[in-house]
Amino acid sequence: MKKLLALALSVMLLLSVAVCAQGMETTGAAAPSPAQAPREGLNKDIYVDREWSILNAKHDREVTITMWIPNSATSTMGTAIQALADRFNAEQLEKYPGKNITVVVEFQNKSGTLNEKLQAAILAGNNPVISAIGVSSVPLYEARALDLRQVFTYAQLQQQSQGMMQYSLYNGKYMLNPYFPSASNIIIYNKTLMEAKGVSMPDAEALLADPDASGWTWDAFKAAAKAVTDEASGIYGFATNSLDPVGMMLQQGGALYNSSVTELKFVGDERFAKGLEFWRSLVTEGCMLNPNSRSNHGTVIVSEFYEQKVGMIYTTSSNIVKFTKEAKDAGFEIGVLPFPKETQFFTNQGGSGIIILDNKPAEEQEAAAEFLRWLNTAGNDAYMCAVSGYMPVVTAAMDEEALKEVYAATPLLKTATELMQFGITSPQGKAKAACDKAINDYCKLIWSELDTSIDRIVKQVTSKAQYEIEANQ
């Protein structure tokens, strides 16, 4: 039934005709200075032109638009976006009385629920004009999503964090504004414990300033984990609930998939087996407790980190505030780092972003564009991040007082945001979610079947991933 619905959606979206967008003005920007050029490196496909048409609201009558958001109205994301919508509505009413834009926020519980409802709503033609969607769902909306270069000028896109735009591009279209990038996977380490064991951890600021010169490699990481481990006392150098196959390849300069996730790039690449051997060795060499050794391992390792029985833990940046508080209460200091490299560092983006759908009247698209631009001003982005703990999409937001106060109280949040410079443009395709799950699940065989050879596990992972690619095109 799900495949039938997906097929019907794809056909109808491709055959339907987009509403002709009106009220568009050409807005350009001067050619960038040499100092700006590096910002184009990650997302250069966004910047193939420096001038394009921009949607602008006419304000010739009142327009009401609906925005869908996952989670609930009482969640951190929900309360923040509702407060911003209320502020926007008040400003509109004051500035354009009787001709104002009104944003109505509707909450759809979980991201999966929103995704299913949004696809069905598009088929029925009663979808909202603007919606949050999960980063891995972008390809599903290619036929209906507006290219957001009609919302942001070249200069405005330059002001966004390029490392946050890992999932924003699909087939050359800038589809997703990463307004809700809630977290990135990082290493949080017990600085006090590491120093007591004679381990000198890298300085994050030095690493950020010159990543090529950093010695924070897989070998250095394993050596640090071994130095801290004291199995007799129940202390392990490292803890995690899962491995990261995507990062495992990118940290070696490789990749799991091609850009459209229609082909497996790791087949025949010895770096895939090398990565699995590294992750297995953390268990077999005794510096990490086997994640499959207990059913509640993911929860227990957090408590053990608080109890100083874990030197380093692989977790999400959304835990930084909680970890900082617990460490302070327990009398130790923590630090954050990216997962170590072989040839390069990599940080991932998680969470949701915002799309605008083009099957609604032009006046609604224009209103949605104005609201999204308003959300992306530095002050409003800073407010969202200060309330929710999310990472800013606009770099200037980090200089706003609201966010500076948060970073002063929890400076590691700022460091985690700065680590997003190691983001890459993510491969995207209809098969990605299914392939990611299959590869993640089957790679865990390195721990559940310690006697099974890595080569055999690679074959099983490959077979399952190839099936998912063929089944999800």
GROMACS .gro file of C-alpha atoms in nm:
model
  473
    1MET     CA    1   0.000   0.000   0.000
    2LYS     CA    2   0.286   0.238   0.089
    3LYS     CA    3   0.462   0.167  -0.242
    4LEU     CA    4   0.134   0.224  -0.430
    5LEU     CA    5   0.081   0.555  -0.253
    6ALA     CA    6   0.439   0.661  -0.322
    7LEU     CA    7   0.402   0.569  -0.691
    8ALA     CA    8   0.074   0.757  -0.720
    9LEU     CA    9   0.225   1.058  -0.551
   10SER     CA   10   0.524   1.061  -0.783
   11VAL     CA   11   0.309   1.032  -1.094
   12MET     CA   12   0.062   1.299  -0.989
   13LEU     CA   13   0.334   1.538  -0.880
   14LEU     CA   14   0.519   1.502  -1.205
   15LEU     CA   15   0.205   1.546  -1.417
   16SER     CA   16   0.057   1.834  -1.223
   17VAL     CA   17   0.121   2.186  -1.339
   18ALA     CA   18   0.276   2.436  -1.103
   19VAL     CA   19   0.087   2.751  -1.022
   20CYS     CA   20   0.240   3.040  -1.210
   21ALA     CA   21   0.436   3.246  -0.961
   22GLN     CA   22   0.365   3.617  -0.974
   23GLY     CA   23   0.503   3.922  -0.802
   24MET     CA   24   0.865   3.830  -0.875
   25GLU     CA   25   1.145   4.083  -0.896
   26THR     CA   26   1.502   4.031  -1.008
   27THR     CA   27   1.742   4.089  -0.724
   28GLY     CA   28   2.112   4.037  -0.768
   29ALA     CA   29   2.435   4.082  -0.580
   30ALA     CA   30   2.775   4.208  -0.676
   31ALA     CA   31   3.043   3.953  -0.756
   32PRO     CA   32   3.199   3.822  -0.436
   33SER     CA   33   3.539   3.927  -0.314
   34PRO     CA   34   3.813   3.661  -0.305
   35ALA     CA   35   3.753   3.630   0.069
   36GLN     CA   36   3.397   3.515   0.002
   37ALA     CA   37   3.489   3.251  -0.253
   38PRO     CA   38   3.564   2.966  -0.007
   39ARG     CA   39   3.204   2.982   0.118
   40GLU     CA   40   3.096   2.850  -0.221
   41GLY     CA   41   3.305   2.534  -0.188
   42LEU     CA   42   3.052   2.309  -0.016
   43ASN     CA   43   2.741   2.419  -0.204
   44LYS     CA   44   2.881   2.559  -0.525
   45ASP     CA   45   2.579   2.435  -0.722
   46ILE     CA   46   2.365   2.689  -0.539
   47TYR     CA   47   2.585   2.969  -0.668
   48VAL     CA   48   2.606   2.890  -1.040
   49ASP     CA   49   2.432   3.225  -1.092
   50ARG     CA   50   2.449   3.537  -0.878
   51GLU     CA   51   2.119   3.688  -0.987
   52TRP     CA   52   1.777   3.527  -0.983
   53SER     CA   53   1.412   3.619  -0.935
   54ILE     CA   54   1.285   3.677  -0.582
   55LEU     CA   55   0.928   3.628  -0.458
   56ASN     CA   56   0.790   3.936  -0.281
   57ALA     CA   57   0.449   3.974  -0.117
   58LYS     CA   58   0.231   4.247  -0.272
   59HIS     CA   59   0.037   4.333   0.046
   60ASP     CA   60  -0.269   4.433  -0.154
   61ARG     CA   61  -0.501   4.227   0.069
   62GLU     CA   62  -0.489   4.003   0.376
   63VAL     CA   63  -0.333   3.659   0.320
   64THR     CA   64  -0.341   3.368   0.567
   65ILE     CA   65  -0.098   3.079   0.528
   66THR     CA   66  -0.059   2.754   0.718
   67MET     CA   67   0.271   2.604   0.832
   68TRP     CA   68   0.311   2.242   0.943
   69ILE     CA   69   0.560   2.155   1.213
   70PRO     CA   70   0.648   1.815   1.368
   71ASN     CA   71   0.638   1.756   1.744
   72SER     CA   72   0.386   1.926   1.970
   73ALA     CA   73   0.299   2.284   2.057
   74THR     CA   74   0.461   2.234   2.399
   75SER     CA   75   0.793   2.100   2.269
   76THR     CA   76   1.095   2.332   2.256
   77MET     CA   77   1.065   2.353   1.877
   78GLY     CA   78   0.690   2.407   1.903
   79THR     CA   79   0.699   2.684   2.161
   80ALA     CA   80   0.978   2.865   1.978
   81ILE     CA   81   0.821   2.859   1.632
   82GLN     CA   82   0.480   2.958   1.771
   83ALA     CA   83   0.633   3.254   1.954
   84LEU     CA   84   0.809   3.361   1.633
   85ALA     CA   85   0.490   3.324   1.429
   86ASP     CA   86   0.301   3.534   1.684
   87ARG     CA   87   0.570   3.801   1.665
   88PHE     CA   88   0.565   3.799   1.284
   89ASN     CA   89   0.185   3.826   1.278
   90ALA     CA   90   0.192   4.121   1.517
   91GLU     CA   91   0.453   4.300   1.309
   92GLN     CA   92   0.254   4.237   0.991
   93LEU     CA   93  -0.067   4.368   1.145
   94GLU     CA   94   0.104   4.685   1.260
   95LYS     CA   95   0.286   4.746   0.930
   96TYR     CA   96   0.014   4.636   0.685
   97PRO     CA   97  -0.324   4.666   0.864
   98GLY     CA   98  -0.594   4.494   0.660
   99LYS     CA   99  -0.331   4.377   0.409
  100ASN     CA  100  -0.117   4.173   0.643
  101ILE     CA  101   0.014   3.816   0.629
  102THR     CA  102  -0.106   3.581   0.903
  103VAL     CA  103   0.079   3.256   0.973
  104VAL     CA  104  -0.113   2.970   1.135
  105VAL     CA  105   0.110   2.700   1.281
  106GLU     CA  106  -0.028   2.346   1.294
  107PHE     CA  107   0.156   2.072   1.484
  108GLN     CA  108   0.166   1.718   1.346
  109ASN     CA  109   0.322   1.522   1.633
  110LYS     CA  110   0.610   1.307   1.498
  111SER     CA  111   0.813   1.373   1.184
  112GLY     CA  112   0.697   1.044   1.036
  113THR     CA  113   0.334   1.140   1.092
  114LEU     CA  114   0.386   1.478   0.929
  115ASN     CA  115   0.558   1.318   0.631
  116GLU     CA  116   0.274   1.073   0.566
  117LYS     CA  117   0.007   1.343   0.607
  118LEU     CA  118   0.195   1.589   0.387
  119GLN     CA  119   0.230   1.342   0.099
  120ALA     CA  120  -0.140   1.257   0.121
  121ALA     CA  121  -0.232   1.625   0.144
  122ILE     CA  122  -0.034   1.704  -0.171
  123LEU     CA  123  -0.226   1.435  -0.357
  124ALA     CA  124  -0.553   1.585  -0.235
  125GLY     CA  125  -0.440   1.941  -0.304
  126ASN     CA  126  -0.501   2.060   0.053
  127ASN     CA  127  -0.144   2.077   0.174
  128PRO     CA  128   0.001   2.379   0.356
  129VAL     CA  129   0.217   2.617   0.155
  130ILE     CA  130   0.510   2.592   0.399
  131SER     CA  131   0.620   2.297   0.608
  132ALA     CA  132   0.905   2.148   0.804
  133ILE     CA  133   1.029   1.810   0.682
  134GLY     CA  134   1.305   1.576   0.797
  135VAL     CA  135   1.638   1.613   0.622
  136SER     CA  136   1.620   1.263   0.474
  137SER     CA  137   1.277   1.326   0.317
  138VAL     CA  138   1.386   1.597   0.073
  139PRO     CA  139   1.380   1.382  -0.245
  140LEU     CA  140   1.012   1.299  -0.191
  141TYR     CA  141   0.913   1.660  -0.258
  142GLU     CA  142   1.131   1.747  -0.556
  143ALA     CA  143   0.837   1.786  -0.797
  144ARG     CA  144   0.645   2.019  -0.567
  145ALA     CA  145   0.907   2.213  -0.368
  146LEU     CA  146   0.997   2.567  -0.465
  147ASP     CA  147   1.359   2.644  -0.544
  148LEU     CA  148   1.441   2.862  -0.244
  149ARG     CA  149   1.666   3.083  -0.451
  150GLN     CA  150   1.332   3.253  -0.517
  151VAL     CA  151   1.330   3.337  -0.145
  152PHE     CA  152   1.693   3.428  -0.070
  153THR     CA  153   1.933   3.646  -0.263
  154TYR     CA  154   2.287   3.537  -0.340
  155ALA     CA  155   2.414   3.755  -0.055
  156GLN     CA  156   2.162   3.608   0.191
  157LEU     CA  157   2.264   3.253   0.101
  158GLN     CA  158   2.627   3.346   0.154
  159GLN     CA  159   2.536   3.450   0.508
  160GLN     CA  160   2.400   3.105   0.593
  161SER     CA  161   2.616   2.834   0.749
  162GLN     CA  162   2.732   2.630   0.452
  163GLY     CA  163   2.796   2.326   0.671
  164MET     CA  164   2.428   2.324   0.770
  165MET     CA  165   2.317   2.285   0.409
  166GLN     CA  166   2.413   1.920   0.374
  167TYR     CA  167   2.062   1.815   0.270
  168SER     CA  168   1.947   2.140   0.109
  169LEU     CA  169   2.034   2.059  -0.251
  170TYR     CA  170   1.866   1.797  -0.464
  171ASN     CA  171   1.917   1.767  -0.839
  172GLY     CA  172   2.055   2.120  -0.848
  173LYS     CA  173   1.754   2.271  -0.668
  174TYR     CA  174   1.789   2.447  -0.333
  175MET     CA  175   1.488   2.283  -0.169
  176LEU     CA  176   1.540   2.283   0.207
  177ASN     CA  177   1.621   2.574   0.436
  178PRO     CA  178   1.794   2.405   0.735
  179TYR     CA  179   1.612   2.607   0.999
  180PHE     CA  180   1.581   2.327   1.254
  181PRO     CA  181   1.921   2.150   1.248
  182SER     CA  182   1.887   2.011   1.595
  183ALA     CA  183   2.207   1.815   1.633
  184SER     CA  184   2.530   1.669   1.501
  185ASN     CA  185   2.711   1.357   1.621
  186ILE     CA  186   3.023   1.443   1.818
  187ILE     CA  187   3.265   1.311   2.077
  188ILE     CA  188   3.208   1.440   2.431
  189TYR     CA  189   3.500   1.352   2.657
  190ASN     CA  190   3.582   1.370   3.026
  191LYS     CA  191   3.873   1.612   3.020
  192THR     CA  192   3.951   1.560   3.388
  193LEU     CA  193   3.968   1.181   3.355
  194MET     CA  194   4.173   1.193   3.037
  195GLU     CA  195   4.429   1.426   3.197
  196ALA     CA  196   4.447   1.207   3.508
  197LYS     CA  197   4.541   0.916   3.282
  198GLY     CA  198   4.809   1.123   3.111
  199VAL     CA  199   4.612   1.168   2.788
  200SER     CA  200   4.642   1.505   2.616
  201MET     CA  201   4.335   1.563   2.400
  202PRO     CA  202   4.347   1.793   2.096
  203ASP     CA  203   4.248   2.156   2.136
  204ALA     CA  204   3.923   2.208   1.946
  205GLU     CA  205   4.005   2.565   1.845
  206ALA     CA  206   4.344   2.462   1.706
  207LEU     CA  207   4.179   2.175   1.520
  208LEU     CA  208   3.924   2.413   1.369
  209ALA     CA  209   4.195   2.661   1.271
  210ASP     CA  210   4.411   2.403   1.091
  211PRO     CA  211   4.232   2.067   1.049
  212ASP     CA  212   4.494   1.933   0.807
  213ALA     CA  213   4.765   1.967   1.071
  214SER     CA  214   4.561   1.797   1.342
  215GLY     CA  215   4.685   1.466   1.474
  216TRP     CA  216   4.335   1.363   1.588
  217THR     CA  217   4.327   1.042   1.385
  218TRP     CA  218   4.176   0.698   1.433
  219ASP     CA  219   4.507   0.572   1.575
  220ALA     CA  220   4.536   0.863   1.820
  221PHE     CA  221   4.176   0.813   1.927
  222LYS     CA  222   4.226   0.441   1.992
  223ALA     CA  223   4.547   0.507   2.185
  224ALA     CA  224   4.362   0.757   2.406
  225ALA     CA  225   4.078   0.509   2.465
  226LYS     CA  226   4.325   0.235   2.562
  227ALA     CA  227   4.513   0.464   2.799
  228VAL     CA  228   4.195   0.540   2.995
  229THR     CA  229   4.056   0.187   3.003
  230ASP     CA  230   4.072  -0.003   3.331
  231GLU     CA  231   3.852  -0.308   3.285
  232ALA     CA  232   3.909  -0.428   3.642
  233SER     CA  233   3.750  -0.106   3.767
  234GLY     CA  234   3.480  -0.106   3.499
  235ILE     CA  235   3.625   0.198   3.322
  236TYR     CA  236   3.634   0.211   2.943
  237GLY     CA  237   3.797   0.468   2.721
  238PHE     CA  238   3.508   0.491   2.477
  239ALA     CA  239   3.136   0.415   2.462
  240THR     CA  240   2.877   0.422   2.188
  241ASN     CA  241   2.549   0.258   2.105
  242SER     CA  242   2.620   0.230   1.732
  243LEU     CA  243   2.876   0.290   1.463
  244ASP     CA  244   2.857   0.548   1.186
  245PRO     CA  245   2.907   0.389   0.839
  246VAL     CA  246   2.856   0.719   0.655
  247GLY     CA  247   3.119   0.897   0.860
  248MET     CA  248   3.340   0.588   0.854
  249MET     CA  249   3.377   0.624   0.478
  250LEU     CA  250   3.388   1.003   0.459
  251GLN     CA  251   3.660   1.019   0.723
  252GLN     CA  252   3.872   0.810   0.485
  253GLY     CA  253   3.786   1.017   0.177
  254GLY     CA  254   3.534   0.760   0.050
  255ALA     CA  255   3.155   0.737   0.028
  256LEU     CA  256   2.873   0.486   0.070
  257TYR     CA  257   2.670   0.601  -0.231
  258ASN     CA  258   2.677   0.812  -0.542
  259SER     CA  259   2.506   1.151  -0.521
  260SER     CA  260   2.159   1.017  -0.609
  261VAL     CA  261   2.182   0.696  -0.401
  262THR     CA  262   2.131   0.479  -0.709
  263GLU     CA  263   2.470   0.311  -0.681
  264LEU     CA  264   2.679   0.172  -0.394
  265LYS     CA  265   3.021   0.335  -0.398
  266PHE     CA  266   3.175   0.120  -0.124
  267VAL     CA  267   3.158  -0.203  -0.327
  268GLY     CA  268   3.515  -0.315  -0.393
  269ASP     CA  269   3.653  -0.027  -0.184
  270GLU     CA  270   3.888  -0.167   0.080
  271ARG     CA  271   3.818   0.136   0.300
  272PHE     CA  272   3.478  -0.009   0.391
  273ALA     CA  273   3.632  -0.327   0.534
  274LYS     CA  274   3.906  -0.120   0.698
  275GLY     CA  275   3.646   0.094   0.873
  276LEU     CA  276   3.452  -0.206   1.001
  277GLU     CA  277   3.773  -0.362   1.128
  278PHE     CA  278   3.852  -0.041   1.315
  279TRP     CA  279   3.510  -0.027   1.483
  280ARG     CA  280   3.532  -0.398   1.574
  281SER     CA  281   3.883  -0.356   1.715
  282LEU     CA  282   3.758  -0.108   1.974
  283VAL     CA  283   3.573  -0.401   2.131
  284THR     CA  284   3.822  -0.680   2.062
  285GLU     CA  285   4.111  -0.473   2.196
  286GLY     CA  286   3.915  -0.399   2.513
  287CYS     CA  287   3.881  -0.020   2.509
  288MET     CA  288   3.505  -0.022   2.446
  289LEU     CA  289   3.229  -0.238   2.593
  290ASN     CA  290   3.041  -0.433   2.326
  291PRO     CA  291   2.718  -0.242   2.243
  292ASN     CA  292   2.541  -0.576   2.199
  293SER     CA  293   2.631  -0.693   2.551
  294ARG     CA  294   2.314  -0.551   2.709
  295SER     CA  295   1.974  -0.444   2.584
  296ASN     CA  296   1.976  -0.101   2.749
  297HIS     CA  297   2.336  -0.020   2.656
  298GLY     CA  298   2.253   0.320   2.501
  299THR     CA  299   2.097   0.445   2.824
  300VAL     CA  300   2.349   0.289   3.060
  301ILE     CA  301   2.656   0.438   2.891
  302VAL     CA  302   2.521   0.789   2.952
  303SER     CA  303   2.490   0.718   3.324
  304GLU     CA  304   2.835   0.560   3.322
  305PHE     CA  305   2.978   0.872   3.159
  306TYR     CA  306   2.830   1.081   3.443
  307GLU     CA  307   2.986   0.835   3.690
  308GLN     CA  308   3.327   0.879   3.521
  309LYS     CA  309   3.340   0.521   3.402
  310VAL     CA  310   3.365   0.631   3.038
  311GLY     CA  311   3.636   0.856   2.900
  312MET     CA  312   3.477   0.945   2.564
  313ILE     CA  313   3.122   0.897   2.439
  314TYR     CA  314   2.984   0.926   2.086
  315THR     CA  315   2.658   1.117   2.117
  316THR     CA  316   2.463   1.410   1.975
  317SER     CA  317   2.529   1.778   2.032
  318SER     CA  318   2.176   1.806   2.173
  319ASN     CA  319   2.314   1.639   2.488
  320ILE     CA  320   2.577   1.907   2.554
  321VAL     CA  321   2.368   2.114   2.797
  322LYS     CA  322   2.270   1.809   3.002
  323PHE     CA  323   2.624   1.665   2.999
  324THR     CA  324   2.769   2.002   3.105
  325LYS     CA  325   2.534   2.023   3.403
  326GLU     CA  326   2.598   1.665   3.513
  327ALA     CA  327   2.975   1.708   3.480
  328LYS     CA  328   2.966   2.025   3.688
  329ASP     CA  329   2.761   1.856   3.958
  330ALA     CA  330   3.003   1.561   3.962
  331GLY     CA  331   3.310   1.785   3.969
  332PHE     CA  332   3.471   1.716   3.633
  333GLU     CA  333   3.524   1.908   3.309
  334ILE     CA  334   3.420   1.800   2.962
  335GLY     CA  335   3.521   1.887   2.607
  336VAL     CA  336   3.392   1.822   2.257
  337LEU     CA  337   3.563   1.706   1.938
  338PRO     CA  338   3.463   1.571   1.600
  339PHE     CA  339   3.502   1.199   1.548
  340PRO     CA  340   3.867   1.143   1.445
  341LYS     CA  341   3.978   1.139   1.084
  342GLU     CA  342   4.184   0.917   0.865
  343THR     CA  343   4.221   1.174   0.588
  344GLN     CA  344   3.949   1.431   0.670
  345PHE     CA  345   3.701   1.534   0.938
  346PHE     CA  346   3.326   1.508   0.887
  347THR     CA  347   3.030   1.635   1.088
  348ASN     CA  348   2.674   1.538   1.008
  349GLN     CA  349   2.353   1.740   1.015
  350GLY     CA  350   2.035   1.610   1.177
  351GLY     CA  351   1.690   1.747   1.233
  352SER     CA  352   1.447   1.920   0.999
  353GLY     CA  353   1.430   2.206   0.753
  354ILE     CA  354   1.166   2.417   0.581
  355ILE     CA  355   1.026   2.379   0.230
  356ILE     CA  356   0.774   2.590   0.038
  357LEU     CA  357   0.533   2.403  -0.187
  358ASP     CA  358   0.453   2.545  -0.531
  359ASN     CA  359   0.101   2.408  -0.584
  360LYS     CA  360  -0.061   2.684  -0.379
  361PRO     CA  361  -0.176   3.026  -0.508
  362ALA     CA  362   0.102   3.271  -0.593
  363GLU     CA  363  -0.001   3.505  -0.311
  364GLU     CA  364   0.049   3.224  -0.057
  365GLN     CA  365   0.391   3.138  -0.198
  366GLU     CA  366   0.490   3.503  -0.176
  367ALA     CA  367   0.365   3.523   0.184
  368ALA     CA  368   0.555   3.206   0.275
  369ALA     CA  369   0.870   3.350   0.118
  370GLU     CA  370   0.838   3.666   0.326
  371PHE     CA  371   0.788   3.466   0.646
  372LEU     CA  372   1.085   3.238   0.575
  373ARG     CA  373   1.313   3.535   0.506
  374TRP     CA  374   1.192   3.689   0.832
  375LEU     CA  375   1.270   3.369   1.024
  376ASN     CA  376   1.623   3.374   0.882
  377THR     CA  377   1.717   3.716   1.011
  378ALA     CA  378   1.998   3.694   1.265
  379GLY     CA  379   1.785   3.802   1.561
  380ASN     CA  380   1.501   3.559   1.493
  381ASP     CA  381   1.738   3.270   1.424
  382ALA     CA  382   1.923   3.347   1.748
  383TYR     CA  383   1.594   3.341   1.939
  384MET     CA  384   1.504   2.999   1.795
  385CYS     CA  385   1.845   2.860   1.888
  386ALA     CA  386   1.848   3.015   2.235
  387VAL     CA  387   1.509   2.865   2.320
  388SER     CA  388   1.552   2.526   2.154
  389GLY     CA  389   1.926   2.459   2.176
  390TYR     CA  390   1.942   2.417   1.797
  391MET     CA  391   2.233   2.524   1.581
  392PRO     CA  392   2.201   2.855   1.395
  393VAL     CA  393   2.153   2.852   1.019
  394VAL     CA  394   2.259   3.217   0.990
  395THR     CA  395   2.619   3.274   1.097
  396ALA     CA  396   2.547   3.628   1.222
  397ALA     CA  397   2.304   3.481   1.478
  398MET     CA  398   2.605   3.379   1.685
  399ASP     CA  399   2.676   3.748   1.747
  400GLU     CA  400   2.326   3.820   1.879
  401GLU     CA  401   2.300   3.877   2.254
  402ALA     CA  402   2.039   3.603   2.304
  403LEU     CA  403   2.272   3.339   2.163
  404LYS     CA  404   2.589   3.488   2.309
  405GLU     CA  405   2.436   3.445   2.654
  406VAL     CA  406   2.364   3.077   2.582
  407TYR     CA  407   2.717   3.021   2.452
  408ALA     CA  408   2.863   3.200   2.755
  409ALA     CA  409   2.676   2.960   2.984
  410THR     CA  410   2.754   2.652   2.769
  411PRO     CA  411   3.053   2.735   2.545
  412LEU     CA  412   3.073   2.381   2.409
  413LEU     CA  413   2.750   2.447   2.218
  414LYS     CA  414   2.935   2.714   2.022
  415THR     CA  415   3.223   2.475   1.956
  416ALA     CA  416   2.981   2.211   1.825
  417THR     CA  417   2.830   2.470   1.592
  418GLU     CA  418   3.175   2.568   1.466
  419LEU     CA  419   3.251   2.201   1.394
  420MET     CA  420   2.978   2.213   1.130
  421GLN     CA  421   3.238   2.358   0.895
  422PHE     CA  422   3.327   1.994   0.828
  423GLY     CA  423   2.989   1.924   0.671
  424ILE     CA  424   2.961   1.792   0.316
  425THR     CA  425   2.678   1.789   0.064
  426SER     CA  426   2.497   1.466   0.144
  427PRO     CA  427   2.402   1.210  -0.122
  428GLN     CA  428   2.025   1.211  -0.159
  429GLY     CA  429   1.774   0.984  -0.323
  430LYS     CA  430   1.454   0.792  -0.261
  431ALA     CA  431   1.653   0.490  -0.142
  432LYS     CA  432   1.870   0.672   0.111
  433ALA     CA  433   1.662   0.622   0.426
  434ALA     CA  434   1.613   0.251   0.357
  435CYS     CA  435   1.978   0.202   0.261
  436ASP     CA  436   2.107   0.388   0.565
  437LYS     CA  437   1.899   0.169   0.795
  438ALA     CA  438   2.001  -0.153   0.623
  439ILE     CA  439   2.370  -0.067   0.631
  440ASN     CA  440   2.356   0.050   0.993
  441ASP     CA  441   2.175  -0.265   1.103
  442TYR     CA  442   2.394  -0.512   0.916
  443CYS     CA  443   2.720  -0.340   1.007
  444LYS     CA  444   2.642  -0.412   1.373
  445LEU     CA  445   2.717  -0.776   1.292
  446ILE     CA  446   3.080  -0.685   1.363
  447TRP     CA  447   2.984  -0.690   1.732
  448SER     CA  448   2.701  -0.943   1.747
  449GLU     CA  449   2.899  -1.201   1.546
  450LEU     CA  450   3.258  -1.151   1.653
  451ASP     CA  451   3.366  -1.479   1.491
  452THR     CA  452   3.224  -1.385   1.149
  453SER     CA  453   3.489  -1.249   0.914
  454ILE     CA  454   3.475  -0.887   0.805
  455ASP     CA  455   3.469  -0.999   0.441
  456ARG     CA  456   3.158  -1.206   0.504
  457ILE     CA  457   2.987  -0.916   0.681
  458VAL     CA  458   3.076  -0.684   0.393
  459LYS     CA  459   2.905  -0.924   0.153
  460GLN     CA  460   2.591  -0.932   0.367
  461VAL     CA  461   2.582  -0.553   0.399
  462THR     CA  462   2.633  -0.514   0.024
  463SER     CA  463   2.358  -0.761  -0.063
  464LYS     CA  464   2.103  -0.596   0.167
  465ALA     CA  465   2.192  -0.241   0.058
  466GLN     CA  466   2.174  -0.334  -0.310
  467TYR     CA  467   1.828  -0.482  -0.255
  468GLU     CA  468   1.709  -0.157  -0.093
  469ILE     CA  469   1.845   0.052  -0.380
  470GLU     CA  470   1.661  -0.159  -0.637
  471ALA     CA  471   1.341  -0.168  -0.432
  472ASN     CA  472   1.325   0.207  -0.369
  473GLN     CA  473   1.374   0.367  -0.709
   0.00000   0.00000   0.00000
